[in-house]
PDB file of C-alpha atoms in Angstrom:
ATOM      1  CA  UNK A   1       0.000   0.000   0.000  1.00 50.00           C
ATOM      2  CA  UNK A   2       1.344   3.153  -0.870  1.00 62.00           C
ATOM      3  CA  UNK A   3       0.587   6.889  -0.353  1.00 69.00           C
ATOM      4  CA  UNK A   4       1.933  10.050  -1.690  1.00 88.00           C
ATOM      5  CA  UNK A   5       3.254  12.764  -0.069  1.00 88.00           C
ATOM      6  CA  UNK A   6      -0.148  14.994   0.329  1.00 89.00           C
ATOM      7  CA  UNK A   7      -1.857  11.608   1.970  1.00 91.00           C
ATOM      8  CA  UNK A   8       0.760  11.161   4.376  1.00 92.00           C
ATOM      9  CA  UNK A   9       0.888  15.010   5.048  1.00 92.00           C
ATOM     10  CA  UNK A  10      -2.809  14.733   5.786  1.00 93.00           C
ATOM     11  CA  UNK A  11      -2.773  12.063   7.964  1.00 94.00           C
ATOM     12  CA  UNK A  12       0.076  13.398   9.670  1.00 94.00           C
ATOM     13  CA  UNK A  13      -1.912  16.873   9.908  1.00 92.00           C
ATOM     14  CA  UNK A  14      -5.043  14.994  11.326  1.00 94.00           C
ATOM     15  CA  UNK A  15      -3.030  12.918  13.757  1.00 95.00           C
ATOM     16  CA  UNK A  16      -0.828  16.259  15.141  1.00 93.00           C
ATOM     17  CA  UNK A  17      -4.371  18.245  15.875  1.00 92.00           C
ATOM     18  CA  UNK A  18      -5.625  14.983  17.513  1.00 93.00           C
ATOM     19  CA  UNK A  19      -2.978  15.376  19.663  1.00 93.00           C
ATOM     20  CA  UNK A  20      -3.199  18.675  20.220  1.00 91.00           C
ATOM     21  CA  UNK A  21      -6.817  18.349  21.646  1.00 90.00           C
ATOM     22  CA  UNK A  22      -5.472  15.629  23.731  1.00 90.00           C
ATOM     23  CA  UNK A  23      -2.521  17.924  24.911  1.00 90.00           C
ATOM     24  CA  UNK A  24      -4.620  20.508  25.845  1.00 87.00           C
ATOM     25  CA  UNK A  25      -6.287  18.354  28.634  1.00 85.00           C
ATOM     26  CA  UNK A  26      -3.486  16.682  29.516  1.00 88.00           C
ATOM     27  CA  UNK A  27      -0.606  18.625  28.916  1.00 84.00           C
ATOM     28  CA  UNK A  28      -0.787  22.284  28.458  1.00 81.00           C
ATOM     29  CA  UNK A  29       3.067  22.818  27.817  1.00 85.00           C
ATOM     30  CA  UNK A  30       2.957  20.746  24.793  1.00 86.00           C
ATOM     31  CA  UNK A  31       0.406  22.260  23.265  1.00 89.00           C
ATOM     32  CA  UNK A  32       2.727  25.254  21.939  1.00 88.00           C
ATOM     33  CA  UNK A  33       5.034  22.954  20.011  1.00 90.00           C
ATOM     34  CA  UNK A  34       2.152  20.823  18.304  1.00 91.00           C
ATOM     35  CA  UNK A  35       0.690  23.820  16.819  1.00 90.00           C
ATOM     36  CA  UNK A  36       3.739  24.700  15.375  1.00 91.00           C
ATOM     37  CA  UNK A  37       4.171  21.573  13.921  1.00 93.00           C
ATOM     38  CA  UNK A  38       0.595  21.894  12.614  1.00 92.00           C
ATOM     39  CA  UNK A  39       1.243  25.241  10.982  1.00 91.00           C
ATOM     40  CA  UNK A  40       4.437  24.195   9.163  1.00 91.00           C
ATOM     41  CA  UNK A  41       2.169  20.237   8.007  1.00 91.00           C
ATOM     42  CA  UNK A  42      -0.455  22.915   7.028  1.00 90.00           C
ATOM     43  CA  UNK A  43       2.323  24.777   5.081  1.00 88.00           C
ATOM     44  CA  UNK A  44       3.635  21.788   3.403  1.00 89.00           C
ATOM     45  CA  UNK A  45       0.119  21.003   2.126  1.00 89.00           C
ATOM     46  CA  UNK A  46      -0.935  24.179   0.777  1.00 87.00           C
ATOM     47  CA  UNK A  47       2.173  24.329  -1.052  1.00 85.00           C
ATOM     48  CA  UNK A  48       1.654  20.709  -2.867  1.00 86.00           C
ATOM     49  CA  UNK A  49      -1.997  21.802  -3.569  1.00 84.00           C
ATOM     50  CA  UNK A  50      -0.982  25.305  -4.463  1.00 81.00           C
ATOM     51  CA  UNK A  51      -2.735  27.273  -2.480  1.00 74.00           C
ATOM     52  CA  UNK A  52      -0.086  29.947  -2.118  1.00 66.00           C
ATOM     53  CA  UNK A  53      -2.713  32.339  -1.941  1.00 61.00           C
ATOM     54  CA  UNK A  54      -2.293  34.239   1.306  1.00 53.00           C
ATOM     55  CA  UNK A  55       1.312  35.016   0.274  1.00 54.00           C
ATOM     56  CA  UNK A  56      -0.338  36.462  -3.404  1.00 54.00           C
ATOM     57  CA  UNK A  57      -2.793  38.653  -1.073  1.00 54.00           C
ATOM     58  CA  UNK A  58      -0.297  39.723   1.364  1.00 53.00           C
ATOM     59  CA  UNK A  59       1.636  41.094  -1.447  1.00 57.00           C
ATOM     60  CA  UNK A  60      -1.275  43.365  -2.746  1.00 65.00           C
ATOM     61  CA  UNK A  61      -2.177  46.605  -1.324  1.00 64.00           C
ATOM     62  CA  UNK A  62      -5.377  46.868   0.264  1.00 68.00           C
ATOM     63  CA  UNK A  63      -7.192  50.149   0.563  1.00 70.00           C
ATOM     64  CA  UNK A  64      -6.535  50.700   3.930  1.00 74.00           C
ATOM     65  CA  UNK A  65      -2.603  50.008   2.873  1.00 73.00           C
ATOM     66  CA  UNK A  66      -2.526  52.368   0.925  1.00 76.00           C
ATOM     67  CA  UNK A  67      -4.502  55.158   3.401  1.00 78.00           C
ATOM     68  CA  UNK A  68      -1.684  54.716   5.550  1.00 80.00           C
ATOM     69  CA  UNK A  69       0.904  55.095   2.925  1.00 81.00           C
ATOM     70  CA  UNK A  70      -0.646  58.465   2.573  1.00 82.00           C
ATOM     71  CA  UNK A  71      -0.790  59.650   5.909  1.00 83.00           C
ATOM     72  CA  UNK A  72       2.966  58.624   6.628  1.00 84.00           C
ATOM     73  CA  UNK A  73       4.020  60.102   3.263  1.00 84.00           C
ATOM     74  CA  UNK A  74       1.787  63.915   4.536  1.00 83.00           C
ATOM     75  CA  UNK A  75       3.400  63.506   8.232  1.00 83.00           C
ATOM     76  CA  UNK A  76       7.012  63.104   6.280  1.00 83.00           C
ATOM     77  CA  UNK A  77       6.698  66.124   4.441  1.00 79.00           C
ATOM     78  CA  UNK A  78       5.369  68.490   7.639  1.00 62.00           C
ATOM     79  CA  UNK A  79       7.819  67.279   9.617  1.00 49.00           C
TER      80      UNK A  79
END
């Protein structure tokens, strides 16, 4: 039986936040470590499916971006 890489990054993903619900009652110091792990599984999957979305929309300007590009570029040239 094999898998490929985004099944056993699942499974891993779904194990690691089983065990992070089980930390949290049991062990509260763990818990910290786990959800790192999580977060960089998470990571890993995203980037196999593609989703690299969040880095595409962190890279645009939103409005309120660029309101506060204004207001730094109007208090640079009063001061």
């Amino acid at each position: 039986m094999e898998f490929d890489r985004l099944e056993l990054l699942e499974r891993l993903l779904k194990t690691t936040l089983e065990s992070i619900d089980h930390a949290r009652h049991e062990d509260p110091t763990k818990t910290a470590s786990l959800i790192k792990e999580a977060r960089f599984i998470g990571k890993e999957i995203a980037e196999i499916r593609g989703e690299t979305g969040v880095q595409k929309q962190a890279e645009q300007r939103t409005p309120v971006d660029e309101l506060r590009q204004r207001r730094e570029d109007r208090k640079r040239g009063r001061a």
